[in-house]
mmCIF file of C-alpha atoms in Angstrom:
data_model
loop_
_atom_site.group_PDB
_atom_site.id
_atom_site.type_symbol
_atom_site.label_atom_id
_atom_site.label_comp_id
_atom_site.label_asym_id
_atom_site.label_seq_id
_atom_site.Cartn_x
_atom_site.Cartn_y
_atom_site.Cartn_z
ATOM 1 C CA MET A 46 -65.801 -208.398 12.705
ATOM 2 C CA THR A 47 -67.591 -207.329 9.522
ATOM 3 C CA PRO A 48 -68.450 -210.341 7.327
ATOM 4 C CA PRO A 49 -67.093 -210.449 3.759
ATOM 5 C CA LEU A 50 -69.270 -208.652 1.169
ATOM 6 C CA LEU A 51 -70.704 -206.300 3.800
ATOM 7 C CA SER A 52 -69.369 -202.776 3.431
ATOM 8 C CA ASP A 53 -68.291 -200.785 6.458
ATOM 9 C CA ARG A 54 -70.999 -198.267 5.601
ATOM 10 C CA ILE A 55 -73.832 -200.812 5.862
ATOM 11 C CA ALA A 56 -72.277 -202.533 8.871
ATOM 12 C CA SER A 57 -72.035 -199.232 10.754
ATOM 13 C CA LEU A 58 -75.674 -198.203 10.274
ATOM 14 C CA PRO A 59 -78.008 -198.424 13.301
ATOM 15 C CA LYS A 60 -80.489 -201.241 12.723
ATOM 16 C CA THR A 61 -83.666 -202.921 13.929
ATOM 17 C CA GLU A 62 -84.558 -206.537 14.652
ATOM 18 C CA LEU A 63 -88.270 -207.195 14.095
ATOM 19 C CA HIS A 64 -88.471 -210.997 13.788
ATOM 20 C CA LEU A 65 -86.499 -212.337 16.706
ATOM 21 C CA HIS A 66 -87.514 -215.101 19.108
ATOM 22 C CA LEU A 67 -86.054 -214.694 22.578
ATOM 23 C CA GLU A 68 -85.943 -218.442 23.151
ATOM 24 C CA GLY A 69 -84.017 -218.952 19.907
ATOM 25 C CA SER A 70 -81.370 -216.379 20.783
ATOM 26 C CA ILE A 71 -79.677 -218.275 23.621
ATOM 27 C CA GLN A 72 -75.983 -218.702 22.837
ATOM 28 C CA PRO A 73 -74.352 -222.051 23.776
ATOM 29 C CA ALA A 74 -72.430 -220.637 26.744
ATOM 30 C CA THR A 75 -75.653 -219.198 28.177
ATOM 31 C CA VAL A 76 -77.478 -222.481 27.529
ATOM 32 C CA CYS A 77 -74.824 -224.202 29.658
ATOM 33 C CA ALA A 78 -75.379 -221.708 32.471
ATOM 34 C CA LEU A 79 -79.122 -222.156 32.154
ATOM 35 C CA THR A 80 -79.076 -225.962 32.218
ATOM 36 C CA ALA A 81 -76.653 -225.947 35.161
ATOM 37 C CA ARG A 82 -79.205 -223.938 37.166
ATOM 38 C CA HIS A 83 -81.546 -226.872 36.752
ATOM 39 C CA GLY A 84 -79.103 -229.675 37.473
ATOM 40 C CA VAL A 85 -78.030 -230.591 33.939
ATOM 41 C CA VAL A 86 -74.332 -230.189 33.128
ATOM 42 C CA MET A 87 -73.599 -229.706 29.428
ATOM 43 C CA THR A 88 -70.666 -228.591 27.316
ATOM 44 C CA GLN A 89 -70.974 -225.942 24.636
ATOM 45 C CA GLU A 90 -70.163 -228.584 22.031
ATOM 46 C CA GLU A 91 -73.099 -230.674 23.225
ATOM 47 C CA VAL A 92 -75.336 -227.633 22.878
ATOM 48 C CA ARG A 93 -74.056 -227.013 19.349
ATOM 49 C CA GLN A 94 -74.921 -230.598 18.471
ATOM 50 C CA ARG A 95 -78.441 -229.976 19.769
ATOM 51 C CA TYR A 96 -78.532 -226.879 17.556
ATOM 52 C CA GLY A 97 -77.999 -228.992 14.447
ATOM 53 C CA TYR A 98 -80.963 -230.173 12.370
ATOM 54 C CA ARG A 99 -81.899 -231.115 8.837
ATOM 55 C CA ASP A 100 -85.444 -229.804 8.543
ATOM 56 C CA PHE A 101 -88.213 -227.780 10.177
ATOM 57 C CA PRO A 102 -89.548 -230.551 12.516
ATOM 58 C CA GLU A 103 -86.045 -231.144 13.897
ATOM 59 C CA PHE A 104 -85.642 -227.400 14.489
ATOM 60 C CA ILE A 105 -88.932 -227.331 16.426
ATOM 61 C CA GLU A 106 -87.681 -230.170 18.630
ATOM 62 C CA ALA A 107 -84.442 -228.270 19.351
ATOM 63 C CA PHE A 108 -86.431 -225.131 20.156
ATOM 64 C CA LYS A 109 -88.661 -227.077 22.555
ATOM 65 C CA TRP A 110 -85.618 -228.610 24.206
ATOM 66 C CA VAL A 111 -83.853 -225.338 25.000
ATOM 67 C CA ALA A 112 -87.109 -223.664 26.050
ATOM 68 C CA SER A 113 -87.716 -226.468 28.545
ATOM 69 C CA PHE A 114 -84.974 -224.966 30.751
ATOM 70 C CA LEU A 115 -86.774 -221.616 30.985
ATOM 71 C CA ARG A 116 -88.622 -222.311 34.200
ATOM 72 C CA GLU A 117 -88.397 -219.223 36.409
ATOM 73 C CA PRO A 118 -88.422 -215.440 35.917
ATOM 74 C CA GLN A 119 -84.687 -215.219 36.562
ATOM 75 C CA ASP A 120 -84.071 -217.635 33.671
ATOM 76 C CA TYR A 121 -85.779 -215.195 31.324
ATOM 77 C CA ALA A 122 -83.801 -212.298 32.769
ATOM 78 C CA LEU A 123 -80.546 -214.170 32.145
ATOM 79 C CA ILE A 124 -81.240 -214.798 28.470
ATOM 80 C CA ALA A 125 -82.608 -211.298 27.904
ATOM 81 C CA ARG A 126 -79.377 -209.737 29.146
ATOM 82 C CA ASP A 127 -77.424 -212.140 26.934
ATOM 83 C CA LEU A 128 -79.522 -211.140 23.922
ATOM 84 C CA ALA A 129 -79.119 -207.436 24.656
ATOM 85 C CA GLU A 130 -75.346 -207.677 24.751
ATOM 86 C CA HIS A 131 -75.378 -209.564 21.460
ATOM 87 C CA LEU A 132 -77.664 -207.015 19.779
ATOM 88 C CA LEU A 133 -75.342 -204.189 20.773
ATOM 89 C CA THR A 134 -72.506 -205.893 18.857
ATOM 90 C CA GLN A 135 -74.749 -205.745 15.766
ATOM 91 C CA ARG A 136 -75.548 -202.037 16.209
ATOM 92 C CA VAL A 137 -79.216 -202.801 16.847
ATOM 93 C CA VAL A 138 -80.946 -199.851 18.517
ATOM 94 C CA TYR A 139 -84.515 -201.185 18.478
ATOM 95 C CA ALA A 140 -85.843 -204.743 18.742
ATOM 96 C CA GLU A 141 -89.339 -206.214 18.755
ATOM 97 C CA VAL A 142 -88.715 -209.517 20.481
ATOM 98 C CA THR A 143 -91.158 -212.401 20.278
ATOM 99 C CA LEU A 144 -91.992 -214.254 23.507
ATOM 100 C CA SER A 145 -93.477 -217.749 23.463
ATOM 101 C CA ILE A 146 -96.252 -216.901 25.908
ATOM 102 C CA GLY A 147 -98.268 -219.885 24.711
ATOM 103 C CA VAL A 148 -95.482 -222.201 25.827
ATOM 104 C CA MET A 149 -95.251 -220.460 29.213
ATOM 105 C CA LEU A 150 -98.977 -221.031 29.735
ATOM 106 C CA LEU A 151 -98.731 -224.655 28.621
ATOM 107 C CA ARG A 152 -96.067 -225.179 31.277
ATOM 108 C CA LYS A 153 -98.235 -223.543 33.958
ATOM 109 C CA GLN A 154 -95.908 -220.585 34.335
ATOM 110 C CA LYS A 155 -97.030 -217.031 35.079
ATOM 111 C CA PRO A 156 -96.258 -214.901 32.013
ATOM 112 C CA GLU A 157 -96.787 -211.716 34.024
ATOM 113 C CA ALA A 158 -93.931 -212.630 36.387
ATOM 114 C CA ASN A 159 -91.645 -213.651 33.534
ATOM 115 C CA PHE A 160 -92.441 -210.472 31.649
ATOM 116 C CA GLU A 161 -91.736 -208.277 34.667
ATOM 117 C CA ALA A 162 -88.318 -209.942 34.949
ATOM 118 C CA LEU A 163 -87.680 -209.226 31.272
ATOM 119 C CA LEU A 164 -88.577 -205.565 31.685
ATOM 120 C CA ARG A 165 -86.212 -205.208 34.643
ATOM 121 C CA ALA A 166 -83.405 -206.989 32.789
ATOM 122 C CA THR A 167 -83.642 -204.926 29.615
ATOM 123 C CA GLU A 168 -84.471 -201.452 30.973
ATOM 124 C CA PRO A 169 -80.801 -200.602 31.772
ATOM 125 C CA PHE A 170 -79.900 -201.088 28.109
ATOM 126 C CA GLU A 171 -81.922 -198.030 27.101
ATOM 127 C CA SER A 172 -79.080 -195.872 28.374
ATOM 128 C CA ARG A 173 -76.870 -197.773 25.912
ATOM 129 C CA ARG A 174 -79.202 -196.873 23.006
ATOM 130 C CA LEU A 175 -81.028 -200.196 22.778
ATOM 131 C CA ARG A 176 -84.792 -200.223 23.176
ATOM 132 C CA PHE A 177 -86.875 -203.383 23.536
ATOM 133 C CA ARG A 178 -90.498 -203.892 22.615
ATOM 134 C CA TRP A 179 -92.319 -207.215 22.859
ATOM 135 C CA VAL A 180 -94.562 -209.484 20.800
ATOM 136 C CA PHE A 181 -96.747 -211.954 22.699
ATOM 137 C CA ASP A 182 -96.799 -215.124 20.635
ATOM 138 C CA ALA A 183 -99.195 -218.077 20.539
ATOM 139 C CA ALA A 184 -98.419 -221.477 19.020
ATOM 140 C CA ARG A 185 -100.819 -222.182 16.189
ATOM 141 C CA GLN A 186 -100.999 -225.905 16.902
ATOM 142 C CA PHE A 187 -102.276 -225.233 20.445
ATOM 143 C CA GLY A 188 -105.540 -223.889 19.015
ATOM 144 C CA ALA A 189 -107.699 -220.787 19.289
ATOM 145 C CA ALA A 190 -108.606 -221.052 22.973
ATOM 146 C CA ALA A 191 -104.954 -221.190 23.972
ATOM 147 C CA ALA A 192 -104.209 -218.253 21.663
ATOM 148 C CA MET A 193 -106.931 -216.213 23.334
ATOM 149 C CA GLU A 194 -105.239 -216.848 26.680
ATOM 150 C CA VAL A 195 -102.072 -215.284 25.254
ATOM 151 C CA VAL A 196 -104.014 -212.160 24.295
ATOM 152 C CA GLU A 197 -105.584 -211.961 27.746
ATOM 153 C CA SER A 198 -102.152 -212.354 29.302
ATOM 154 C CA ALA A 199 -101.020 -209.296 27.347
ATOM 155 C CA LYS A 200 -103.987 -207.424 28.768
ATOM 156 C CA ARG A 201 -103.076 -208.449 32.316
ATOM 157 C CA CYS A 202 -99.476 -207.297 31.842
ATOM 158 C CA ASN A 203 -100.865 -203.901 30.830
ATOM 159 C CA SER A 204 -97.595 -202.575 29.415
ATOM 160 C CA LYS A 205 -97.005 -200.176 26.551
ATOM 161 C CA ALA A 206 -93.878 -202.204 25.857
ATOM 162 C CA ILE A 207 -96.095 -204.972 24.437
ATOM 163 C CA VAL A 208 -96.710 -203.822 20.874
ATOM 164 C CA ALA A 209 -98.150 -206.860 19.108
ATOM 165 C CA PHE A 210 -99.786 -210.267 19.234
ATOM 166 C CA GLY A 211 -98.577 -212.943 16.872
ATOM 167 C CA ILE A 212 -98.999 -216.589 16.004
ATOM 168 C CA GLY A 213 -96.111 -218.876 15.128
ATOM 169 C CA GLY A 214 -95.630 -222.613 15.305
ATOM 170 C CA ASP A 215 -96.965 -225.147 12.829
ATOM 171 C CA GLU A 216 -98.745 -223.202 10.099
ATOM 172 C CA LEU A 217 -100.071 -226.459 8.601
ATOM 173 C CA SER A 218 -102.082 -227.272 11.721
ATOM 174 C CA VAL A 219 -105.149 -225.211 12.715
ATOM 175 C CA PRO A 220 -106.992 -223.273 9.944
ATOM 176 C CA ALA A 221 -106.531 -219.495 10.051
ATOM 177 C CA LYS A 222 -110.275 -218.830 10.208
ATOM 178 C CA GLU A 223 -110.423 -220.333 13.710
ATOM 179 C CA PHE A 224 -108.283 -217.471 15.018
ATOM 180 C CA ARG A 225 -110.461 -214.641 13.716
ATOM 181 C CA GLY A 226 -111.968 -213.890 17.127
ATOM 182 C CA VAL A 227 -108.518 -213.964 18.727
ATOM 183 C CA PHE A 228 -107.119 -211.398 16.309
ATOM 184 C CA ASP A 229 -110.210 -209.251 16.698
ATOM 185 C CA ARG A 230 -109.679 -209.262 20.464
ATOM 186 C CA ALA A 231 -106.004 -208.337 20.032
ATOM 187 C CA ALA A 232 -106.981 -205.410 17.824
ATOM 188 C CA GLN A 233 -109.590 -204.320 20.370
ATOM 189 C CA LEU A 234 -106.825 -204.146 22.986
ATOM 190 C CA GLY A 235 -104.711 -201.962 20.696
ATOM 191 C CA LEU A 236 -102.201 -204.660 19.772
ATOM 192 C CA HIS A 237 -100.741 -204.900 16.314
ATOM 193 C CA ARG A 238 -101.155 -208.275 14.596
ATOM 194 C CA LEU A 239 -98.548 -210.631 13.190
ATOM 195 C CA MET A 240 -98.641 -214.079 11.634
ATOM 196 C CA HIS A 241 -96.011 -216.602 10.608
ATOM 197 C CA ALA A 242 -97.226 -217.642 7.165
ATOM 198 C CA GLY A 243 -95.773 -218.901 3.921
ATOM 199 C CA GLU A 244 -92.661 -220.269 5.596
ATOM 200 C CA ILE A 245 -93.341 -223.928 4.851
ATOM 201 C CA GLY A 246 -97.013 -223.460 3.917
ATOM 202 C CA GLY A 247 -98.226 -222.212 0.560
ATOM 203 C CA PRO A 248 -99.107 -218.678 -0.524
ATOM 204 C CA GLU A 249 -102.711 -219.227 0.535
ATOM 205 C CA LYS A 250 -101.502 -219.145 4.165
ATOM 206 C CA ILE A 251 -100.262 -215.592 3.627
ATOM 207 C CA ARG A 252 -103.463 -214.504 1.948
ATOM 208 C CA GLU A 253 -105.543 -215.953 4.805
ATOM 209 C CA ALA A 254 -103.421 -214.151 7.400
ATOM 210 C CA ILE A 255 -104.016 -210.839 5.642
ATOM 211 C CA GLU A 256 -107.633 -211.174 4.546
ATOM 212 C CA LEU A 257 -109.101 -213.223 7.421
ATOM 213 C CA LEU A 258 -106.990 -212.033 10.348
ATOM 214 C CA GLY A 259 -105.814 -208.557 9.422
ATOM 215 C CA ALA A 260 -102.128 -209.371 9.817
ATOM 216 C CA GLU A 261 -100.036 -206.217 9.437
ATOM 217 C CA ARG A 262 -96.689 -207.947 8.919
ATOM 218 C CA ILE A 263 -95.975 -211.479 7.738
ATOM 219 C CA GLY A 264 -93.346 -213.663 9.356
ATOM 220 C CA HIS A 265 -91.240 -215.156 6.536
ATOM 221 C CA GLY A 266 -93.783 -215.131 3.694
ATOM 222 C CA ILE A 267 -91.346 -216.620 1.173
ATOM 223 C CA ALA A 268 -94.162 -218.677 -0.404
ATOM 224 C CA ALA A 269 -95.334 -215.448 -2.041
ATOM 225 C CA ILE A 270 -92.748 -216.108 -4.745
ATOM 226 C CA ASN A 271 -95.123 -218.780 -6.068
ATOM 227 C CA ASP A 272 -98.097 -216.409 -6.477
ATOM 228 C CA PRO A 273 -97.605 -213.286 -8.641
ATOM 229 C CA GLN A 274 -101.019 -211.895 -7.689
ATOM 230 C CA LEU A 275 -100.158 -212.189 -4.013
ATOM 231 C CA MET A 276 -96.884 -210.359 -4.640
ATOM 232 C CA ASP A 277 -98.910 -207.583 -6.246
ATOM 233 C CA LEU A 278 -101.213 -207.477 -3.208
ATOM 234 C CA LEU A 279 -98.301 -207.240 -0.768
ATOM 235 C CA ALA A 280 -96.775 -204.424 -2.792
ATOM 236 C CA GLU A 281 -100.035 -202.516 -3.171
ATOM 237 C CA ARG A 282 -100.935 -202.722 0.514
ATOM 238 C CA LYS A 283 -97.339 -202.225 1.654
ATOM 239 C CA ILE A 284 -97.480 -205.292 3.915
ATOM 240 C CA PRO A 285 -93.925 -206.128 5.012
ATOM 241 C CA LEU A 286 -92.373 -209.565 4.877
ATOM 242 C CA GLU A 287 -90.066 -210.364 7.785
ATOM 243 C CA ILE A 288 -87.286 -212.143 5.912
ATOM 244 C CA CYS A 289 -84.843 -214.421 7.736
ATOM 245 C CA PRO A 290 -82.515 -215.976 5.125
ATOM 246 C CA ALA A 291 -80.381 -218.243 7.328
ATOM 247 C CA SER A 292 -83.516 -219.630 8.935
ATOM 248 C CA ASN A 293 -85.087 -220.341 5.550
ATOM 249 C CA LEU A 294 -82.005 -222.274 4.478
ATOM 250 C CA ARG A 295 -81.418 -224.252 7.661
ATOM 251 C CA THR A 296 -85.008 -225.383 8.160
ATOM 252 C CA GLY A 297 -85.318 -226.444 4.532
ATOM 253 C CA ALA A 298 -88.163 -223.950 4.047
ATOM 254 C CA LEU A 299 -86.534 -222.283 1.038
ATOM 255 C CA ALA A 300 -85.885 -225.574 -0.751
ATOM 256 C CA ARG A 301 -89.469 -226.589 -0.047
ATOM 257 C CA GLN A 302 -90.884 -223.380 -1.553
ATOM 258 C CA LEU A 303 -88.642 -223.705 -4.602
ATOM 259 C CA ARG A 304 -89.574 -227.394 -4.927
ATOM 260 C CA ARG A 305 -85.956 -228.454 -4.874
ATOM 261 C CA GLU A 306 -83.992 -230.954 -2.849
ATOM 262 C CA ASN A 307 -81.525 -228.252 -1.862
ATOM 263 C CA ALA A 308 -81.287 -224.476 -2.094
ATOM 264 C CA THR A 309 -78.502 -221.927 -1.721
ATOM 265 C CA ILE A 310 -78.573 -218.385 -0.409
ATOM 266 C CA GLU A 311 -78.340 -217.105 -3.984
ATOM 267 C CA ASP A 312 -81.723 -218.760 -4.644
ATOM 268 C CA HIS A 313 -83.520 -216.680 -2.024
ATOM 269 C CA PRO A 314 -86.400 -214.539 -3.370
ATOM 270 C CA LEU A 315 -85.619 -211.497 -1.198
ATOM 271 C CA PRO A 316 -84.278 -209.443 -4.158
ATOM 272 C CA LYS A 317 -87.369 -210.257 -6.218
ATOM 273 C CA PHE A 318 -89.652 -209.173 -3.379
ATOM 274 C CA LEU A 319 -87.760 -205.925 -2.837
ATOM 275 C CA ARG A 320 -87.635 -205.043 -6.523
ATOM 276 C CA HIS A 321 -91.339 -205.841 -6.855
ATOM 277 C CA GLY A 322 -92.089 -203.095 -4.339
ATOM 278 C CA ILE A 323 -92.839 -205.362 -1.360
ATOM 279 C CA PRO A 324 -91.539 -203.974 1.946
ATOM 280 C CA VAL A 325 -88.857 -206.242 3.383
ATOM 281 C CA VAL A 326 -87.412 -206.223 6.884
ATOM 282 C CA LEU A 327 -84.344 -208.352 7.497
ATOM 283 C CA SER A 328 -84.020 -210.359 10.715
ATOM 284 C CA THR A 329 -82.331 -213.377 12.279
ATOM 285 C CA ASP A 330 -85.362 -215.307 13.643
ATOM 286 C CA ASP A 331 -83.455 -217.613 16.046
ATOM 287 C CA PRO A 332 -79.873 -216.377 15.689
ATOM 288 C CA ALA A 333 -78.160 -218.757 18.118
ATOM 289 C CA MET A 334 -79.948 -221.784 16.728
ATOM 290 C CA PHE A 335 -79.332 -220.784 13.111
ATOM 291 C CA HIS A 336 -75.702 -219.794 13.777
ATOM 292 C CA THR A 337 -76.167 -216.334 12.335
ATOM 293 C CA THR A 338 -75.987 -212.630 13.150
ATOM 294 C CA LEU A 339 -77.723 -209.618 11.676
ATOM 295 C CA ASP A 340 -74.480 -208.570 9.972
ATOM 296 C CA GLU A 341 -74.303 -212.002 8.373
ATOM 297 C CA GLU A 342 -77.887 -211.709 7.137
ATOM 298 C CA TYR A 343 -76.992 -208.442 5.416
ATOM 299 C CA ALA A 344 -73.879 -210.071 3.935
ATOM 300 C CA SER A 345 -76.077 -212.911 2.687
ATOM 301 C CA SER A 346 -78.373 -210.356 1.069
ATOM 302 C CA ALA A 347 -75.356 -208.960 -0.770
ATOM 303 C CA ARG A 348 -74.574 -212.484 -1.986
ATOM 304 C CA MET A 349 -78.115 -212.618 -3.345
ATOM 305 C CA GLY A 350 -77.253 -209.627 -5.508
ATOM 306 C CA LEU A 351 -78.557 -206.643 -3.533
ATOM 307 C CA GLN A 352 -76.593 -203.485 -4.251
ATOM 308 C CA GLU A 353 -75.399 -201.166 -1.488
ATOM 309 C CA ASP A 354 -78.218 -198.683 -1.984
ATOM 310 C CA GLU A 355 -80.710 -201.558 -1.760
ATOM 311 C CA LEU A 356 -79.139 -202.811 1.461
ATOM 312 C CA ALA A 357 -79.353 -199.308 2.901
ATOM 313 C CA ARG A 358 -83.016 -199.212 1.897
ATOM 314 C CA VAL A 359 -83.650 -202.492 3.723
ATOM 315 C CA VAL A 360 -82.025 -201.015 6.840
ATOM 316 C CA GLU A 361 -84.327 -198.005 6.598
ATOM 317 C CA MET A 362 -87.430 -200.143 6.072
ATOM 318 C CA GLY A 363 -86.682 -201.824 9.369
ATOM 319 C CA PHE A 364 -87.364 -198.478 11.055
ATOM 320 C CA GLU A 365 -90.332 -197.616 8.850
ATOM 321 C CA HIS A 366 -92.224 -200.805 9.692
ATOM 322 C CA THR A 367 -91.849 -201.055 13.452
ATOM 323 C CA PHE A 368 -94.916 -200.972 15.676
ATOM 324 C CA SER A 369 -93.653 -198.021 17.711
ATOM 325 C CA PRO A 370 -93.702 -194.294 16.957
ATOM 326 C CA ALA A 371 -90.693 -193.171 14.923
ATOM 327 C CA GLY A 372 -89.173 -191.272 17.830
ATOM 328 C CA GLU A 373 -88.911 -194.450 19.890
ATOM 329 C CA THR A 374 -86.993 -196.504 17.346
ATOM 330 C CA ARG A 375 -83.742 -194.628 16.827
ATOM 331 C CA GLY A 376 -82.291 -195.325 20.257
ATOM 332 C CA ALA A 377 -82.429 -193.494 23.552
#
C-alpha cells in the first residue's frame, strides 16, 4: 500500500537501499522464529516491545539483543531471505547491506561461513531483479585492532560481492585517527570506505571521516547542518550523505543535532542538504527496528517539503552513488 503523500509515480520507480543493516531488518515474526530455534519462545508483541526505545543507547541495546540470536550460518540465511522478500515489496532492485562482522568476530563466529550462507540465500533473488552487495562493518567502540580483523575477514572471503568496509557503532568512542591504517588497508584491498559520522556526534566527526580516513559516503551526517563550511565541502566533493529520517527521529539524533528536546519529521535537514547541492541517498537503516519502509521514508521526505521532481532526483542519486558499476544496479 502506497503511503499518503507518496505519488504512484515515485512509489513505482525501481530503487536502491544503500544504508541498511541486516541485523536491524528482522521483522517480529522472523525474530520469533529465530529465538525459537535457540529455545526462547516469544510473541510478536513482546518483540515489538523490545523494538521500542527513547534514545540512541536504548536502540543499541535492542540491536545487541536481537543480534544475540544470530548464532549459526542458517540464522543469517533465514533473515537474509526475509529481508529480500521485504525489499521486493518496496521495488528495491539493488541493495548494499551492512553486516556486523565485528560482532560476529567478538562472538567467536566464523564470518566466512556466515557470509557463504548469505550468498546462497540471496543468489536466487537475482532472477527476481534484486541484487545484493555487502558492506563489512566494524564497531568503532571495539577499537582499531578489531576493525582490522574485519578488513582481513573481507580479504579471506575473497568475493566481488563485498564492495565496502565501514565503521558504525558509537562515534563518540575511539578517535577517527586511530583507524587510519585500517582504512588504508581496506583501500589497498580495493574496498570502498564508509563511516557513520555526524549522527549523534558533531560536524567534526564528518570532517575527520573524510579528511583522515578517506570516507566516500557518510552514514547519516545530519550534523553537517551545523557547519556551513562543511556543507560546502560535501557539495563541492560530491560526497553523499546516507539519510535515514525515521532512524534520526526514533534515536533522538535529530533532536540532539537541532539542540531541541523533541523534533518532528518536518524539522529534518534533508531538503536543505539536497538544495545545497549535497548528494543524498535515502535509506531505512534498521527498518524493522524503526518501524519503517523505504516507501515511508520517501513519504516522509514529501512531508519535509520535497517536490516530486526532487524525490525522483533522490531515487536517481541512489543509483548514481552505489559502489557497483552502473550495469549491475538496475536489476538482473
